[in-house]
mmCIF file of C-alpha atoms in Angstrom:
data_model
loop_
_atom_site.group_PDB
_atom_site.id
_atom_site.type_symbol
_atom_site.label_atom_id
_atom_site.label_comp_id
_atom_site.label_asym_id
_atom_site.label_seq_id
_atom_site.Cartn_x
_atom_site.Cartn_y
_atom_site.Cartn_z
ATOM 1 C CA GLN A 1 -69.092 94.343 41.875
ATOM 2 C CA THR A 2 -68.577 90.849 40.536
ATOM 3 C CA VAL A 3 -67.913 88.199 43.130
ATOM 4 C CA VAL A 4 -66.803 84.681 42.254
ATOM 5 C CA THR A 5 -68.178 82.237 44.788
ATOM 6 C CA GLN A 6 -66.688 78.986 46.058
ATOM 7 C CA GLU A 7 -67.570 76.809 49.015
ATOM 8 C CA PRO A 8 -65.280 77.907 51.885
ATOM 9 C CA SER A 9 -64.710 74.328 52.920
ATOM 10 C CA PHE A 10 -65.584 70.794 51.936
ATOM 11 C CA SER A 11 -64.918 67.375 53.327
ATOM 12 C CA VAL A 12 -64.572 64.067 51.504
ATOM 13 C CA SER A 13 -63.794 60.542 52.624
ATOM 14 C CA PRO A 14 -60.752 58.751 51.222
ATOM 15 C CA GLY A 15 -61.783 57.114 47.971
ATOM 16 C CA GLY A 16 -64.867 59.275 47.738
ATOM 17 C CA THR A 17 -66.013 61.801 45.160
ATOM 18 C CA VAL A 18 -66.408 65.523 45.700
ATOM 19 C CA THR A 19 -67.556 68.328 43.424
ATOM 20 C CA LEU A 20 -66.370 71.855 44.096
ATOM 21 C CA THR A 21 -68.183 74.714 42.406
ATOM 22 C CA CYS A 22 -67.350 78.171 41.106
ATOM 23 C CA GLY A 23 -70.225 80.578 40.619
ATOM 24 C CA LEU A 24 -71.092 84.237 40.279
ATOM 25 C CA ASN A 25 -73.005 86.453 42.670
ATOM 26 C CA SER A 26 -74.981 87.538 39.640
ATOM 27 C CA GLY A 27 -75.409 85.462 36.540
ATOM 28 C CA SER A 28 -74.254 82.096 35.284
ATOM 29 C CA VAL A 29 -70.788 80.796 34.561
ATOM 30 C CA SER A 30 -70.297 79.534 31.022
ATOM 31 C CA THR A 31 -67.358 78.373 28.955
ATOM 32 C CA ALA A 32 -66.919 81.986 27.838
ATOM 33 C CA TYR A 33 -65.463 82.678 31.266
ATOM 34 C CA TYR A 34 -62.619 80.191 30.601
ATOM 35 C CA PRO A 35 -62.965 78.617 34.062
ATOM 36 C CA THR A 36 -59.591 77.493 35.366
ATOM 37 C CA TRP A 37 -58.883 75.522 38.512
ATOM 38 C CA TYR A 38 -55.794 75.475 40.736
ATOM 39 C CA ARG A 39 -54.674 73.631 43.814
ATOM 40 C CA GLN A 40 -52.391 75.158 46.417
ATOM 41 C CA THR A 41 -50.601 73.682 49.398
ATOM 42 C CA PRO A 42 -49.263 75.901 52.212
ATOM 43 C CA GLY A 43 -46.205 77.895 51.272
ATOM 44 C CA GLN A 44 -46.331 76.854 47.640
ATOM 45 C CA ALA A 45 -47.384 78.571 44.448
ATOM 46 C CA PRO A 46 -50.694 77.471 42.927
ATOM 47 C CA ARG A 47 -50.580 74.630 40.417
ATOM 48 C CA ILE A 48 -52.948 74.478 37.494
ATOM 49 C CA LEU A 49 -55.328 71.518 37.312
ATOM 50 C CA VAL A 50 -57.997 72.224 34.718
ATOM 51 C CA TYR A 51 -58.328 75.034 32.196
ATOM 52 C CA SER A 52 -60.905 76.200 29.665
ATOM 53 C CA THR A 53 -63.641 74.537 31.702
ATOM 54 C CA ASN A 54 -62.680 70.891 31.220
ATOM 55 C CA THR A 55 -59.145 70.400 29.871
ATOM 56 C CA ARG A 56 -56.733 68.794 32.293
ATOM 57 C CA SER A 57 -53.288 70.283 32.446
ATOM 58 C CA SER A 58 -50.348 68.093 31.581
ATOM 59 C CA GLY A 59 -49.617 65.510 34.245
ATOM 60 C CA VAL A 60 -52.878 65.968 36.113
ATOM 61 C CA PRO A 61 -54.508 62.600 36.809
ATOM 62 C CA ASP A 62 -57.890 61.870 35.299
ATOM 63 C CA ARG A 63 -59.361 61.767 38.794
ATOM 64 C CA PHE A 64 -59.744 65.516 38.292
ATOM 65 C CA SER A 65 -62.358 66.721 35.839
ATOM 66 C CA GLY A 66 -63.937 70.067 35.058
ATOM 67 C CA SER A 67 -67.389 70.872 33.780
ATOM 68 C CA ILE A 68 -70.291 73.290 33.835
ATOM 69 C CA LEU A 69 -72.994 72.134 36.234
ATOM 70 C CA GLY A 70 -76.089 74.234 36.042
ATOM 71 C CA ASP A 71 -74.991 77.830 36.374
ATOM 72 C CA LYS A 72 -71.556 77.123 37.837
ATOM 73 C CA ALA A 73 -68.201 75.734 36.847
ATOM 74 C CA ALA A 74 -67.340 72.572 38.698
ATOM 75 C CA LEU A 75 -64.266 70.566 39.623
ATOM 76 C CA THR A 76 -64.924 66.930 40.426
ATOM 77 C CA ILE A 77 -62.370 64.819 42.228
ATOM 78 C CA THR A 78 -62.964 61.067 42.213
ATOM 79 C CA GLY A 79 -61.130 58.531 44.332
ATOM 80 C CA ALA A 80 -60.006 61.227 46.769
ATOM 81 C CA GLN A 81 -56.572 60.711 48.275
ATOM 82 C CA ALA A 82 -54.941 62.134 51.359
ATOM 83 C CA ASP A 83 -52.706 64.407 49.338
ATOM 84 C CA ASP A 84 -55.732 65.985 47.670
ATOM 85 C CA GLU A 85 -56.175 67.839 50.941
ATOM 86 C CA CYS A 86 -55.318 71.459 50.138
ATOM 87 C CA ASP A 87 -56.902 74.686 48.911
ATOM 88 C CA TYR A 88 -58.630 74.843 45.532
ATOM 89 C CA TYR A 89 -59.186 78.053 43.593
ATOM 90 C CA CYS A 90 -61.056 78.889 40.437
ATOM 91 C CA VAL A 91 -60.473 81.940 38.283
ATOM 92 C CA LEU A 92 -62.812 83.384 35.675
ATOM 93 C CA TYR A 93 -62.184 85.777 32.818
ATOM 94 C CA MET A 94 -64.772 88.530 33.203
ATOM 95 C CA GLY A 95 -64.072 90.263 29.917
ATOM 96 C CA GLY A 96 -62.495 93.654 29.418
ATOM 97 C CA GLY A 97 -59.091 92.347 30.419
ATOM 98 C CA ILE A 98 -60.181 91.444 33.953
ATOM 99 C CA TRP A 99 -59.827 88.141 35.797
ATOM 100 C CA VAL A 100 -61.369 87.341 39.179
ATOM 101 C CA PHE A 101 -60.478 84.539 41.568
ATOM 102 C CA GLY A 102 -62.936 82.786 43.785
ATOM 103 C CA GLY A 103 -62.335 82.841 47.515
ATOM 104 C CA GLY A 104 -61.042 79.281 47.497
ATOM 105 C CA THR A 105 -62.222 75.984 48.981
ATOM 106 C CA LYS A 106 -60.336 74.227 51.728
ATOM 107 C CA LEU A 107 -60.712 70.512 51.071
ATOM 108 C CA THR A 108 -60.334 68.066 53.911
ATOM 109 C CA VAL A 109 -59.898 64.360 53.255
ATOM 110 C CA LEU A 110 -60.971 62.317 56.255
ATOM 111 C CA GLN B 1 -36.887 74.506 31.852
ATOM 112 C CA VAL B 2 -39.714 77.007 31.866
ATOM 113 C CA GLN B 3 -39.243 79.204 34.896
ATOM 114 C CA LEU B 4 -40.323 82.469 36.474
ATOM 115 C CA VAL B 5 -38.341 84.026 39.304
ATOM 116 C CA GLU B 6 -39.661 87.025 41.207
ATOM 117 C CA SER B 7 -37.545 89.487 43.140
ATOM 118 C CA GLY B 8 -37.765 92.922 44.708
ATOM 119 C CA GLY B 9 -40.014 92.235 47.674
ATOM 120 C CA GLY B 10 -39.317 93.576 51.121
ATOM 121 C CA VAL B 11 -40.576 95.807 53.898
ATOM 122 C CA VAL B 12 -41.724 99.289 52.886
ATOM 123 C CA GLN B 13 -43.483 102.104 54.690
ATOM 124 C CA PRO B 14 -47.035 103.126 53.775
ATOM 125 C CA GLY B 15 -47.112 105.645 50.970
ATOM 126 C CA ARG B 16 -43.752 104.570 49.562
ATOM 127 C CA SER B 17 -42.970 102.729 46.327
ATOM 128 C CA LEU B 18 -41.499 99.378 45.370
ATOM 129 C CA ARG B 19 -40.748 97.671 42.073
ATOM 130 C CA LEU B 20 -41.046 93.930 41.634
ATOM 131 C CA SER B 21 -39.307 92.003 38.876
ATOM 132 C CA CYS B 22 -40.034 88.621 37.344
ATOM 133 C CA ALA B 23 -37.290 86.999 35.285
ATOM 134 C CA ALA B 24 -38.562 84.557 32.677
ATOM 135 C CA SER B 25 -36.598 81.720 31.103
ATOM 136 C CA GLY B 26 -37.164 78.592 29.069
ATOM 137 C CA PHE B 27 -39.797 80.030 26.731
ATOM 138 C CA THR B 28 -40.255 82.843 24.217
ATOM 139 C CA PHE B 29 -41.229 85.604 26.614
ATOM 140 C CA SER B 30 -42.439 87.964 23.903
ATOM 141 C CA ASN B 31 -45.144 85.507 22.826
ATOM 142 C CA TYR B 32 -47.036 85.359 26.114
ATOM 143 C CA GLY B 33 -49.275 87.568 28.170
ATOM 144 C CA MET B 34 -48.087 87.900 31.741
ATOM 145 C CA HIS B 35 -49.975 88.413 34.987
ATOM 146 C CA TRP B 36 -49.367 89.425 38.564
ATOM 147 C CA VAL B 37 -51.374 87.689 41.281
ATOM 148 C CA ARG B 38 -51.098 88.319 44.994
ATOM 149 C CA GLN B 39 -52.034 86.537 48.203
ATOM 150 C CA ALA B 40 -52.332 88.296 51.536
ATOM 151 C CA PRO B 41 -51.247 86.255 54.572
ATOM 152 C CA GLY B 42 -53.838 83.586 55.282
ATOM 153 C CA LYS B 43 -56.085 84.811 52.477
ATOM 154 C CA GLY B 44 -57.021 83.749 48.965
ATOM 155 C CA LEU B 45 -55.583 84.622 45.594
ATOM 156 C CA GLU B 46 -56.256 88.040 44.075
ATOM 157 C CA TRP B 47 -55.617 88.858 40.423
ATOM 158 C CA VAL B 48 -53.653 92.116 40.175
ATOM 159 C CA ALA B 49 -52.738 92.943 36.591
ATOM 160 C CA VAL B 50 -52.082 91.646 33.075
ATOM 161 C CA ILE B 51 -49.973 92.846 30.180
ATOM 162 C CA TRP B 52 -50.586 91.419 26.723
ATOM 163 C CA PHE B 53 -47.834 89.546 24.945
ATOM 164 C CA ASP B 54 -46.902 92.570 22.839
ATOM 165 C CA GLY B 55 -47.352 95.111 25.622
ATOM 166 C CA SER B 56 -50.199 96.721 23.717
ATOM 167 C CA ASP B 57 -52.697 96.548 26.549
ATOM 168 C CA LYS B 58 -52.551 96.491 30.316
ATOM 169 C CA TYR B 59 -55.380 95.927 32.771
ATOM 170 C CA TYR B 60 -55.621 96.149 36.541
ATOM 171 C CA GLY B 61 -57.758 95.001 39.407
ATOM 172 C CA ASP B 62 -59.831 97.703 41.075
ATOM 173 C CA SER B 63 -57.817 97.604 44.283
ATOM 174 C CA VAL B 64 -54.571 98.627 42.549
ATOM 175 C CA LYS B 65 -55.779 100.687 39.597
ATOM 176 C CA GLY B 66 -54.071 104.051 39.454
ATOM 177 C CA ARG B 67 -51.336 103.001 41.894
ATOM 178 C CA PHE B 68 -49.656 99.998 40.238
ATOM 179 C CA THR B 69 -48.137 99.782 36.768
ATOM 180 C CA ILE B 70 -47.284 96.577 34.941
ATOM 181 C CA SER B 71 -44.610 96.596 32.253
ATOM 182 C CA ARG B 72 -42.278 94.258 30.427
ATOM 183 C CA ASP B 73 -38.822 94.403 28.853
ATOM 184 C CA THR B 74 -38.568 91.828 26.110
ATOM 185 C CA SER B 75 -34.823 92.398 25.702
ATOM 186 C CA LYS B 76 -34.350 91.308 29.317
ATOM 187 C CA ASN B 77 -37.139 88.701 29.419
ATOM 188 C CA THR B 78 -38.420 90.462 32.499
ATOM 189 C CA LEU B 79 -41.825 91.497 33.795
ATOM 190 C CA TYR B 80 -42.198 94.347 36.262
ATOM 191 C CA LEU B 81 -44.737 95.670 38.718
ATOM 192 C CA GLN B 82 -44.231 99.240 39.869
ATOM 193 C CA MET B 83 -46.169 99.745 43.079
ATOM 194 C CA ASN B 84 -46.758 103.302 44.288
ATOM 195 C CA SER B 85 -48.675 104.751 47.239
ATOM 196 C CA LEU B 86 -48.464 101.445 49.027
ATOM 197 C CA ARG B 87 -50.968 100.621 51.733
ATOM 198 C CA ALA B 88 -51.024 98.106 54.558
ATOM 199 C CA GLU B 89 -53.603 96.099 52.610
ATOM 200 C CA ASP B 90 -51.079 95.597 49.801
ATOM 201 C CA THR B 91 -49.119 93.299 52.111
ATOM 202 C CA ALA B 92 -48.989 89.959 50.304
ATOM 203 C CA VAL B 93 -46.943 87.413 48.437
ATOM 204 C CA TYR B 94 -46.786 88.579 44.835
ATOM 205 C CA TYR B 95 -46.635 85.949 42.110
ATOM 206 C CA CYS B 96 -45.972 86.449 38.435
ATOM 207 C CA ALA B 97 -47.679 83.981 36.134
ATOM 208 C CA ARG B 98 -47.639 83.203 32.431
ATOM 209 C CA ALA B 99 -50.742 83.011 30.283
ATOM 210 C CA GLN B 100 -51.263 79.432 29.301
ATOM 211 C CA TYR B 101 -51.166 80.047 25.578
ATOM 212 C CA SER B 102 -49.327 82.503 23.420
ATOM 213 C CA GLY B 103 -50.990 85.471 21.832
ATOM 214 C CA ARG B 104 -54.045 87.174 23.229
ATOM 215 C CA TYR B 105 -55.343 84.415 25.501
ATOM 216 C CA PHE B 106 -58.200 84.929 27.907
ATOM 217 C CA GLY B 107 -57.854 81.753 29.900
ATOM 218 C CA GLY B 108 -55.807 80.902 32.920
ATOM 219 C CA PHE B 109 -52.139 80.981 33.809
ATOM 220 C CA ASP B 110 -50.045 77.853 33.778
ATOM 221 C CA ILE B 111 -46.560 78.751 34.994
ATOM 222 C CA TRP B 112 -46.085 80.559 38.302
ATOM 223 C CA GLY B 113 -43.051 81.899 40.078
ATOM 224 C CA GLN B 114 -42.300 81.092 43.685
ATOM 225 C CA GLY B 115 -43.519 84.503 44.853
ATOM 226 C CA THR B 116 -41.944 87.476 46.591
ATOM 227 C CA MET B 117 -43.220 88.888 49.875
ATOM 228 C CA VAL B 118 -44.145 92.551 50.193
ATOM 229 C CA THR B 119 -44.829 93.929 53.649
ATOM 230 C CA VAL B 120 -46.196 97.438 54.003
ATOM 231 C CA SER B 121 -45.683 98.608 57.552
ATOM 232 C CA SER B 122 -44.435 101.605 59.470
#
């Protein structure tokens, strides 16, 4: 069974830089998985940040960037702000019409 | 504006059925693949199902395969999720979401509804 892995939690200082990752329990993530990143605040629907590995969605500040780092997809946030504190999810296309979400990363800004 | 509005959630007993609807507006519904994603209370997101833009193919997550059916009515701009043999572990907020690009697109989903809560309990 394919499992998409994310750090359960991460902490960053205001103004700092943090890189969240999205991996596989077996194998490497590549652009062929169309990595997509979302942020979600409590009680709200997810909001897309980055799609197809590294393309920012409309209106998303350039503090957010996506990439492949080693064998994982990555979301880097620079100049972290207080309102970046929320949950971040990645989703990968596994082929065969199947998508799988990672377990999410709870980001704390302090 | 582009919008998705889910409805049909509620409290249902284990083993019973429920049908969710997702009304789409502000875009050409028939051009886009559509997904259902759910989130159990306090848990992460789980992809549930997809239907291609033309309805030609449908795919499901392992946890719902054989019990849930995704469908769409282009004349009504509405997506559906028929949920049968419901279990306690199906309790979640159910979101519908639009594929980011038209046609047969394998990437993520850009537009989400506000979600509808399904509670499976006796």
